[in-house]
Amino acid sequence: MTFPTLDSDFYGFESRLTAPELDKLVALREFLDATVRPVANGLWERAEMFGPEVHQGLADLGIYGLAWEETRPFENSAVFRGWVALELARVDASAATLVGVQNGLAMGAIAQCGSPEQRAEWLPRLASAELLGAFGLTEPLSGSDSAQGLRTVARRDGDTWILNGSKRWIGNGSIGDVTVIWAKDAEDGQVKGFIVPQDSPGYEATSIAGKGSLRIIQNADITLTDVVVPESNRLQNANSFRDTAAVLRLTRAEVAWAAVGNSIQAYEAAVAYAKERVQFGKPIASHQLIQELLAKSLGNITASIAMVTRVSEMLDEGTQGDQHSALAKEFTTSRMRETVAWCREALGGNGIVLDYGAMRPFADAEALYSYEGTREMNTLIVGRAITGKAAFV
């Protein structure tokens, strides 16, 4: 089968993927075009979550659990998993976020920090879509300073732990089944992780209203009041924030891939519009200033694909560090912000209407730019690697 290469993959980076990986991408494209693309604008406008057919369909395709021994349907590379994030965001950034939360954060926390028994118990249930997961790190008063500023507390009580605190911006935190909650151990002050069923007494969550970005994803405010968690649900290999950061390093690189996909979504809309829209007696695609916007956008996309491809290759090689994923996330999301603005500009007034395809990625870019490490924090992580000196306040 001939793989339909994206026009936006100007240098043909898809050629690095194996035949089974390319076949899976084709199946994913077909699924997204049939299931997500037709409903994305309406769901975004109404701020409604995808129906269960999307969650289950992604599981049936084997998209959840691609990285983990217990759940991966075939041997695959980190580059391929990055392309999955790109393809998802190319149709809808919220779809990429759904998979990022389920696959990277919830499953990733258990895969990275759980015992073999915990991995065997939870990963297959999340991969099959039996469970919808969430990842509870950010708090109302703690975001970039989570390593030091975490206020949620876990107190050991025999064979159980008692959790008290609050979380904010937790994707799937009010509509899922389990949330990985990160809390400071009251005894030693170290950050530990807990698998918390969302129907646990004392777990209260409400979806955050009024968002102007990633409106499909249901982010939650969570309050934890004397939530009892058995020791068997404490992630056995999460003993400090360093372990939490190891999970974020992996997901940060995939957010960088999603940023490229979101850029491509806007770029494809702009190219299509430029070829159809006639002004001054000819398609605007023949106007020099429009061609400049498109060429600059393609340059950003191409540079970003090159960077995320290499950072994922480094993961497969075992050489990727925090600074590498941080640079990828900082660079690609900054270039995305430029690209979606240029592409929206190419559509003129029609660019602010959902129907024309540029407005949703323009708005969704703001969330991708901010979550999983702000530009400022990722810049300081890279700065520390360059200078050997930490500039964190």
Coordinates of C-alpha atoms in Angstrom, one line a residue:
M1 CA 0.0 0.0 0.0
T2 CA 1.3 3.5 -0.9
F3 CA 1.2 5.8 2.1
P4 CA -0.5 9.1 1.4
T5 CA 2.2 11.5 2.6
L6 CA 1.0 14.8 4.0
D7 CA 1.8 17.8 1.8
S8 CA 2.9 19.5 5.0
D9 CA 5.6 16.9 5.6
F10 CA 7.7 18.8 3.0
Y11 CA 10.9 16.9 3.6
G12 CA 9.3 13.4 3.9
F13 CA 10.0 12.5 7.5
E14 CA 7.3 9.9 7.4
S15 CA 9.7 7.8 5.4
R16 CA 11.4 6.9 8.7
L17 CA 8.4 4.8 9.8
T18 CA 8.0 1.1 9.3
A19 CA 5.3 -0.5 7.2
P20 CA 3.2 -1.6 10.2
E21 CA 3.5 1.9 11.7
L22 CA 2.4 3.5 8.4
D23 CA -0.5 1.1 8.1
K24 CA -1.6 2.1 11.7
L25 CA -1.4 5.8 10.8
V26 CA -3.7 5.2 7.8
A27 CA -6.2 3.4 10.0
L28 CA -6.1 6.2 12.5
R29 CA -6.6 8.9 9.8
E30 CA -9.6 7.0 8.5
F31 CA -11.1 6.7 11.9
L32 CA -10.5 10.4 12.8
D33 CA -11.9 11.6 9.4
A34 CA -15.1 9.5 10.0
T35 CA -15.6 10.0 13.7
V36 CA -13.9 13.1 15.0
R37 CA -13.7 15.6 12.1
P38 CA -17.4 15.8 11.4
V39 CA -18.3 16.6 15.1
A40 CA -15.3 18.6 16.3
N41 CA -16.6 22.1 15.5
G42 CA -20.0 21.4 17.1
L43 CA -18.5 19.8 20.3
W44 CA -16.0 22.7 20.6
E45 CA -18.7 25.3 20.2
R46 CA -20.9 23.6 22.8
A47 CA -17.9 22.7 25.1
E48 CA -19.0 19.0 25.1
M49 CA -16.8 15.9 25.5
F50 CA -16.5 13.3 22.7
G51 CA -18.9 10.5 22.9
P52 CA -17.9 7.0 24.1
E53 CA -17.5 5.9 20.4
V54 CA -14.3 8.0 20.1
H55 CA -12.8 6.7 23.4
Q56 CA -13.6 3.1 22.5
G57 CA -12.7 3.5 18.9
L58 CA -9.2 4.7 19.8
A59 CA -8.8 1.7 22.2
D60 CA -10.0 -0.7 19.5
L61 CA -7.3 0.7 17.1
G62 CA -4.7 0.0 19.8
I63 CA -3.8 3.7 20.2
Y64 CA -3.8 3.5 24.0
G65 CA -0.9 1.7 25.5
L66 CA 1.4 1.8 22.5
A67 CA 4.5 2.3 24.6
W68 CA 4.0 -0.4 27.2
E69 CA 5.0 -4.0 27.2
E70 CA 1.7 -5.2 28.7
T71 CA -0.5 -3.4 26.1
R72 CA 1.3 -2.5 22.9
P73 CA -0.3 -4.2 19.8
F74 CA 3.0 -4.4 18.0
E75 CA 6.6 -3.2 18.3
N76 CA 6.7 0.5 17.6
S77 CA 9.0 3.5 17.9
A78 CA 8.7 6.8 19.9
V79 CA 8.8 8.5 16.5
F80 CA 5.7 6.6 15.5
R81 CA 4.0 7.5 18.8
G82 CA 4.8 11.1 18.0
W83 CA 3.2 10.9 14.6
V84 CA 0.1 9.5 16.3
A85 CA -0.1 12.7 18.4
L86 CA 0.5 14.7 15.3
E87 CA -2.3 13.0 13.4
L88 CA -4.7 13.4 16.3
A89 CA -4.0 17.1 16.6
R90 CA -4.1 17.6 12.9
V91 CA -7.9 16.8 13.2
D92 CA -8.5 18.1 16.7
A93 CA -6.2 19.1 19.5
S94 CA -8.7 17.9 22.1
A95 CA -8.5 14.4 20.6
A96 CA -4.7 14.6 21.0
T97 CA -5.2 15.7 24.6
L98 CA -7.6 12.9 25.3
V99 CA -5.0 10.4 24.2
G100 CA -2.2 12.3 25.9
V101 CA -4.0 12.2 29.3
Q102 CA -5.1 8.5 29.0
N103 CA -2.0 7.2 27.3
G104 CA 0.8 9.4 28.4
L105 CA -0.1 10.8 31.8
A106 CA -2.4 8.2 33.5
M107 CA -1.0 5.1 31.9
G108 CA 2.5 6.6 31.8
A109 CA 2.4 7.3 35.6
I110 CA 1.5 3.7 36.3
A111 CA 3.9 2.3 33.7
Q112 CA 6.8 4.4 35.0
C113 CA 6.1 4.3 38.7
G114 CA 4.0 1.3 39.3
S115 CA 5.0 -2.1 40.5
P116 CA 4.7 -5.1 38.1
E117 CA 1.5 -6.0 39.8
Q118 CA 0.1 -2.6 39.4
R119 CA 1.1 -2.4 35.8
A120 CA -0.6 -5.8 35.2
E121 CA -3.8 -4.7 37.0
W122 CA -4.3 -1.2 35.6
L123 CA -2.6 -0.8 32.2
P124 CA -4.8 -3.4 30.3
R125 CA -8.0 -1.9 31.7
L126 CA -7.0 1.6 30.6
A127 CA -5.7 0.4 27.2
S128 CA -9.0 -1.3 26.5
A129 CA -11.1 1.8 27.4
E130 CA -12.7 -0.1 30.3
L131 CA -11.4 2.9 32.3
L132 CA -10.9 6.5 31.5
G133 CA -7.9 8.0 33.4
A134 CA -6.8 11.4 34.7
F135 CA -3.6 12.8 36.1
G136 CA -3.8 15.1 39.1
L137 CA -0.7 17.2 39.7
T138 CA -1.6 20.9 39.1
E139 CA -3.3 22.7 42.0
P140 CA -5.1 26.1 42.4
L141 CA -2.0 27.6 44.0
S142 CA 0.7 25.4 42.4
G143 CA 1.6 24.9 38.8
S144 CA 5.1 25.6 37.6
D145 CA 6.4 25.2 41.2
S146 CA 4.8 21.7 41.7
A147 CA 8.2 20.3 42.8
Q148 CA 8.2 22.5 45.9
G149 CA 4.7 24.0 46.1
L150 CA 2.4 21.0 46.2
R151 CA -0.1 21.4 49.0
T152 CA -2.1 18.2 48.7
V153 CA -1.1 15.9 51.6
A154 CA -1.1 12.2 52.1
R155 CA -0.9 10.7 55.6
R156 CA -0.2 7.1 56.2
D157 CA -2.8 5.3 58.5
G158 CA -1.9 1.6 58.8
D159 CA -2.5 -0.1 55.4
T160 CA -4.2 3.0 54.0
W161 CA -3.4 6.6 53.1
I162 CA -5.6 9.7 53.8
L163 CA -5.5 12.3 51.1
N164 CA -6.5 16.0 51.6
G165 CA -6.1 18.8 49.2
S166 CA -7.3 20.2 45.8
K167 CA -6.3 20.0 42.2
R168 CA -7.1 22.2 39.2
W169 CA -7.1 21.9 35.4
I170 CA -7.3 18.1 35.6
G171 CA -8.3 16.7 32.2
N172 CA -11.0 13.9 32.6
G173 CA -10.9 14.6 36.3
S174 CA -14.7 14.9 36.5
I175 CA -15.8 12.4 33.9
G176 CA -13.4 9.6 34.2
D177 CA -12.9 6.5 36.4
V178 CA -9.5 6.9 38.1
T179 CA -7.2 9.8 38.7
V180 CA -3.5 9.5 39.6
I181 CA -3.2 12.0 42.4
W182 CA 0.2 13.4 43.4
A183 CA 0.5 14.4 47.0
K184 CA 3.2 15.1 49.6
D185 CA 3.8 12.5 52.2
A186 CA 3.2 14.2 55.6
E187 CA 6.0 12.2 57.2
D188 CA 8.9 12.6 54.8
G189 CA 7.8 15.5 52.6
Q190 CA 8.3 13.6 49.4
V191 CA 5.9 13.5 46.5
K192 CA 4.1 10.2 46.0
G193 CA 1.5 9.0 43.5
F194 CA -1.9 7.3 44.3
I195 CA -4.4 5.6 42.0
V196 CA -7.7 7.1 43.2
P197 CA -11.1 5.9 41.9
Q198 CA -13.2 8.9 41.1
D199 CA -16.2 7.5 43.0
S200 CA -14.2 7.4 46.2
P201 CA -15.9 9.1 49.2
G202 CA -14.5 12.6 49.6
Y203 CA -13.4 12.9 45.9
E204 CA -15.5 15.8 44.5
A205 CA -14.9 17.2 41.0
T206 CA -16.6 19.8 38.8
S207 CA -15.8 20.7 35.2
I208 CA -14.3 24.1 34.6
A209 CA -16.6 26.3 32.6
G210 CA -15.8 29.3 30.3
K211 CA -12.7 28.0 28.6
G212 CA -11.7 29.6 25.3
S213 CA -9.2 26.8 24.4
L214 CA -9.5 23.0 24.2
R215 CA -13.2 23.4 24.9
I216 CA -14.0 19.7 24.2
I217 CA -11.7 18.4 26.9
Q218 CA -13.4 18.5 30.4
N219 CA -10.9 20.0 32.8
A220 CA -11.8 19.7 36.4
D221 CA -11.4 21.3 39.8
I222 CA -11.0 18.5 42.3
T223 CA -11.4 18.6 46.1
L224 CA -10.0 15.7 48.2
T225 CA -11.5 15.5 51.7
D226 CA -10.2 12.6 53.8
V227 CA -10.1 10.3 50.7
V228 CA -9.0 6.8 51.8
V229 CA -6.6 5.0 49.4
P230 CA -5.2 1.5 50.1
E231 CA -1.5 1.1 50.2
S232 CA -1.9 -1.2 47.2
N233 CA -3.0 1.8 45.2
R234 CA 0.1 3.8 46.0
L235 CA 2.5 3.8 43.1
Q236 CA 5.3 1.7 44.5
N237 CA 8.1 3.3 42.5
A238 CA 7.1 7.0 43.0
N239 CA 9.2 8.2 45.9
S240 CA 10.0 11.8 45.0
F241 CA 9.1 14.5 42.5
R242 CA 12.0 13.2 40.3
D243 CA 9.8 10.2 39.5
T244 CA 6.9 12.5 38.6
A245 CA 9.2 14.5 36.4
A246 CA 10.2 11.4 34.5
V247 CA 6.6 10.9 33.4
L248 CA 6.3 14.5 32.4
R249 CA 9.5 14.3 30.3
L250 CA 7.9 11.6 28.1
T251 CA 4.5 13.4 27.7
R252 CA 6.2 16.8 27.1
A253 CA 7.8 15.5 23.9
E254 CA 4.4 14.2 22.7
V255 CA 2.8 17.6 23.4
A256 CA 5.5 19.0 21.1
W257 CA 4.3 16.6 18.4
A258 CA 0.7 17.6 19.0
A259 CA 1.7 21.3 18.6
V260 CA 3.0 20.4 15.1
G261 CA -0.3 18.7 14.3
N262 CA -2.3 21.7 15.4
S263 CA -0.1 23.9 13.2
I264 CA -0.8 21.6 10.3
Q265 CA -4.5 21.7 10.9
A266 CA -4.5 25.5 10.5
Y267 CA -2.0 25.3 7.6
E268 CA -4.2 22.8 5.6
A269 CA -7.2 25.1 6.1
A270 CA -5.3 28.1 4.9
V271 CA -3.9 26.4 1.8
A272 CA -7.4 25.1 0.9
Y273 CA -9.0 28.5 1.4
A274 CA -6.3 30.3 -0.6
K275 CA -6.9 28.1 -3.6
E276 CA -10.7 28.6 -3.5
R277 CA -11.1 32.3 -2.4
V278 CA -11.1 34.7 -5.3
Q279 CA -10.2 38.4 -4.9
F280 CA -9.3 41.0 -7.5
G281 CA -10.3 38.4 -10.1
K282 CA -8.0 35.6 -9.1
P283 CA -7.5 33.1 -6.3
I284 CA -5.7 34.6 -3.4
A285 CA -3.2 31.7 -3.6
S286 CA -1.6 33.7 -6.4
H287 CA -1.1 36.8 -4.2
Q288 CA 2.5 37.3 -3.0
L289 CA 1.6 38.1 0.6
I290 CA -0.6 35.0 1.0
Q291 CA 2.2 32.9 -0.4
E292 CA 4.6 34.4 2.1
L293 CA 2.3 33.5 5.0
L294 CA 2.0 29.9 3.7
A295 CA 5.8 29.6 3.1
K296 CA 6.6 30.9 6.6
S297 CA 4.1 28.5 8.1
L298 CA 5.5 25.5 6.2
G299 CA 9.0 26.5 7.4
N300 CA 7.9 26.5 11.0
I301 CA 6.1 23.1 10.5
T302 CA 9.1 21.6 8.8
A303 CA 11.6 22.8 11.4
S304 CA 9.4 21.5 14.1
I305 CA 9.0 18.1 12.6
A306 CA 12.7 17.8 12.3
M307 CA 13.1 18.7 16.0
V308 CA 10.4 16.3 17.4
T309 CA 11.6 13.5 15.2
R310 CA 15.1 13.8 16.6
V311 CA 14.0 14.1 20.2
S312 CA 11.9 10.9 19.8
E313 CA 14.8 9.1 18.3
M314 CA 16.8 10.1 21.3
L315 CA 14.1 8.5 23.5
D316 CA 14.4 5.2 21.6
E317 CA 18.2 5.5 21.9
G318 CA 18.0 6.1 25.7
T319 CA 19.7 9.5 25.4
Q320 CA 16.7 11.9 25.8
G321 CA 17.0 14.1 28.9
D322 CA 14.6 16.7 30.4
Q323 CA 16.4 19.5 28.6
H324 CA 15.8 17.8 25.2
S325 CA 12.0 17.4 25.6
A326 CA 11.8 20.9 27.2
L327 CA 13.5 22.5 24.2
A328 CA 11.2 20.6 21.8
K329 CA 8.1 21.7 23.7
E330 CA 9.2 25.3 24.0
F331 CA 10.2 25.6 20.3
T332 CA 7.3 23.8 18.7
T333 CA 4.6 25.5 20.7
S334 CA 6.1 28.9 20.1
R335 CA 6.3 28.2 16.3
M336 CA 2.8 26.9 16.5
R337 CA 1.5 30.2 17.9
E338 CA 3.1 32.0 15.0
T339 CA 1.8 29.5 12.4
V340 CA -1.8 29.4 13.5
A341 CA -1.9 33.2 13.6
W342 CA -0.5 33.5 10.1
C343 CA -2.9 30.9 8.8
R344 CA -5.9 32.6 10.4
E345 CA -4.7 35.8 8.9
A346 CA -4.7 34.3 5.4
L347 CA -8.4 33.7 5.8
G348 CA -9.2 37.3 6.6
G349 CA -12.6 37.8 8.3
N350 CA -13.6 34.2 7.5
G351 CA -10.7 33.1 9.7
I352 CA -12.6 33.7 12.9
V353 CA -15.5 31.4 11.9
L354 CA -15.3 27.7 12.9
D355 CA -16.6 26.5 9.5
Y356 CA -13.4 27.6 7.7
G357 CA -11.0 25.5 9.8
A358 CA -8.5 28.0 11.1
M359 CA -10.2 29.3 14.2
R360 CA -10.3 26.1 16.3
P361 CA -6.5 25.4 16.0
F362 CA -5.9 29.1 16.6
A363 CA -7.8 29.0 19.9
D364 CA -6.6 25.6 20.9
A365 CA -3.0 26.6 20.5
E366 CA -3.1 28.7 23.7
A367 CA -3.7 25.6 25.8
L368 CA -1.0 23.5 24.1
Y369 CA 1.4 26.5 24.6
S370 CA 0.7 26.6 28.3
Y371 CA 0.2 23.1 29.6
E372 CA 2.8 20.4 30.3
G373 CA 5.4 23.1 31.1
T374 CA 5.1 26.7 30.2
R375 CA 7.4 28.3 27.6
E376 CA 9.2 30.1 30.5
M377 CA 9.8 27.0 32.6
N378 CA 11.0 24.9 29.7
T379 CA 13.3 27.8 28.7
L380 CA 14.8 27.7 32.2
I381 CA 15.3 23.9 32.0
V382 CA 17.2 24.4 28.8
G383 CA 19.1 27.4 30.3
R384 CA 20.2 25.2 33.2
A385 CA 21.6 22.6 30.8
I386 CA 23.4 25.3 28.8
T387 CA 25.0 27.1 31.8
G388 CA 25.0 24.6 34.6
K389 CA 23.2 27.1 36.8
A390 CA 19.5 26.9 37.8
A391 CA 17.6 30.2 37.4
F392 CA 14.4 28.9 39.0
V393 CA 12.9 31.4 41.5

